Coordinates of C-alpha atoms in Angstrom, one line a residue:
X17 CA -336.9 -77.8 -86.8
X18 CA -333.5 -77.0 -87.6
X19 CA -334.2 -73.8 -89.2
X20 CA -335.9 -73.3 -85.5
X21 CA -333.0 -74.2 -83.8
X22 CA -330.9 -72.1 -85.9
X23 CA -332.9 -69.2 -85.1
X24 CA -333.1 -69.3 -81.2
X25 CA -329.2 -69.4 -81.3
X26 CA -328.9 -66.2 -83.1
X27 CA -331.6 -64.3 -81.3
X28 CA -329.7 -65.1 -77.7
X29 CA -327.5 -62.5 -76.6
X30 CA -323.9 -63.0 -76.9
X31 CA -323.0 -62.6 -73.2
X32 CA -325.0 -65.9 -72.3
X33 CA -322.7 -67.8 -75.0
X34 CA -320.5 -70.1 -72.5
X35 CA -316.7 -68.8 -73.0
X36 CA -313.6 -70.7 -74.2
X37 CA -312.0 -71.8 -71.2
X38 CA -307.9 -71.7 -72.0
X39 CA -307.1 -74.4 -70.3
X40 CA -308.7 -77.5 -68.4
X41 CA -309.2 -77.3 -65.0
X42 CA -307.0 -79.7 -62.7
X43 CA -309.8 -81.8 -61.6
X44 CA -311.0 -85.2 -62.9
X45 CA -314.7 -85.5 -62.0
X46 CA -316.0 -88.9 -61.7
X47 CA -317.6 -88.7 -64.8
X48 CA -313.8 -88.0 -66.3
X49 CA -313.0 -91.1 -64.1
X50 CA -315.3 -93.1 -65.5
X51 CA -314.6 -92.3 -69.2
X52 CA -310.8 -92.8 -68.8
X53 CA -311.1 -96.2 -67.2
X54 CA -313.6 -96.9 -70.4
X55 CA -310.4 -95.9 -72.5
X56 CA -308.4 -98.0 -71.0
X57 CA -310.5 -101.4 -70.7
X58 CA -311.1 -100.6 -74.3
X59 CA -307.5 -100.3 -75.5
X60 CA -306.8 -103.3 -73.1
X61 CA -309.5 -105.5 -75.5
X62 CA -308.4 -104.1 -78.6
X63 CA -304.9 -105.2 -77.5
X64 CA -305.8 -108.5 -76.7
X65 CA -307.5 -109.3 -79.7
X66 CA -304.7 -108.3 -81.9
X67 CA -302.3 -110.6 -79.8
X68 CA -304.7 -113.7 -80.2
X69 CA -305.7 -112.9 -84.1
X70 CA -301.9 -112.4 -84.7
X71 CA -301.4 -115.7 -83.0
X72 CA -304.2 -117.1 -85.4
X73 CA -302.8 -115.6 -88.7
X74 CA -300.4 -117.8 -91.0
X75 CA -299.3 -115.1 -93.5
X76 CA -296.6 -113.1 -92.3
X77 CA -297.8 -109.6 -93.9
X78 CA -301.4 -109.7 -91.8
X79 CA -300.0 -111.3 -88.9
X80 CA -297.8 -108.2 -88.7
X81 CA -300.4 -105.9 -89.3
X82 CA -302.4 -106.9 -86.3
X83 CA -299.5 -107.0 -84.1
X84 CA -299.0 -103.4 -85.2
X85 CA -302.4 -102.4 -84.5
X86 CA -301.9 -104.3 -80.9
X87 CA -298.9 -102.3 -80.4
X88 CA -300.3 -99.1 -81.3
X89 CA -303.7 -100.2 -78.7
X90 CA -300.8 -101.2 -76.2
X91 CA -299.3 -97.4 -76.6
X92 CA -302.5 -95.8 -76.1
X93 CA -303.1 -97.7 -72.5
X94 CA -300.1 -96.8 -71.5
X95 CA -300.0 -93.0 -72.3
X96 CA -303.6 -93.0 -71.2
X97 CA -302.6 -94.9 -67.8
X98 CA -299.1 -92.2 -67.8
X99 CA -301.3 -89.1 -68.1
X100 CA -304.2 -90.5 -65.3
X101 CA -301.4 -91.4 -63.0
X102 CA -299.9 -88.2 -63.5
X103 CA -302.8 -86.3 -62.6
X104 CA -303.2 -88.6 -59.2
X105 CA -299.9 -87.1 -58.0
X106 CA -300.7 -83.7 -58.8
X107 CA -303.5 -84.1 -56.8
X108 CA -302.2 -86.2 -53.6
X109 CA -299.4 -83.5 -53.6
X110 CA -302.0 -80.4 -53.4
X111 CA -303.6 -81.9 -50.9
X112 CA -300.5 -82.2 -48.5

């Protein structure tokens, strides 16, 4: 099967190959939306949990590994949150 697969991809001419685009396009489709709300509510959880295992934890050298890990989760929301935000005023400006 793979050696089939293999095989169809080299016989196929090199000007049907999809090109490299250089650079993303300034649109996020709904599907884009979609993912990057995923992100977040996943970073949000991930946060959360750390906060109420650190809470939980009596040694001091694991209690402040999980609140690392929380912080690092609480980073990632925020950048991911910065860069979607971002990209919302790009867009309400174009369309002015």
């Amino acid at each position: 099967m793979q050696q089939q697969q293999q095989n169809q991809q080299q016989q196929m001419p090199m000007n049907q190959q999809q090109a490299v685009m250089p650079q993303p396009p300034n649109v996020v489709t709904s599907k884009d939306h979609l993912y990057i709300s995923d992100m977040l509510s996943w970073n949000l959880l991930a946060m959360k949990k750390c906060h109420f295992f650190a809470q939980q934890c009596t040694d001091p050298e694991v209690k402040g590994a999980i609140e690392k890990a929380g912080q690092m989760h609480k980073q990632h929301y925020e950048r991911i949150l910065q860069h979607f935000q971002t990209q919302q005023n790009q867009m309400n400006q174009a369309l002015q």
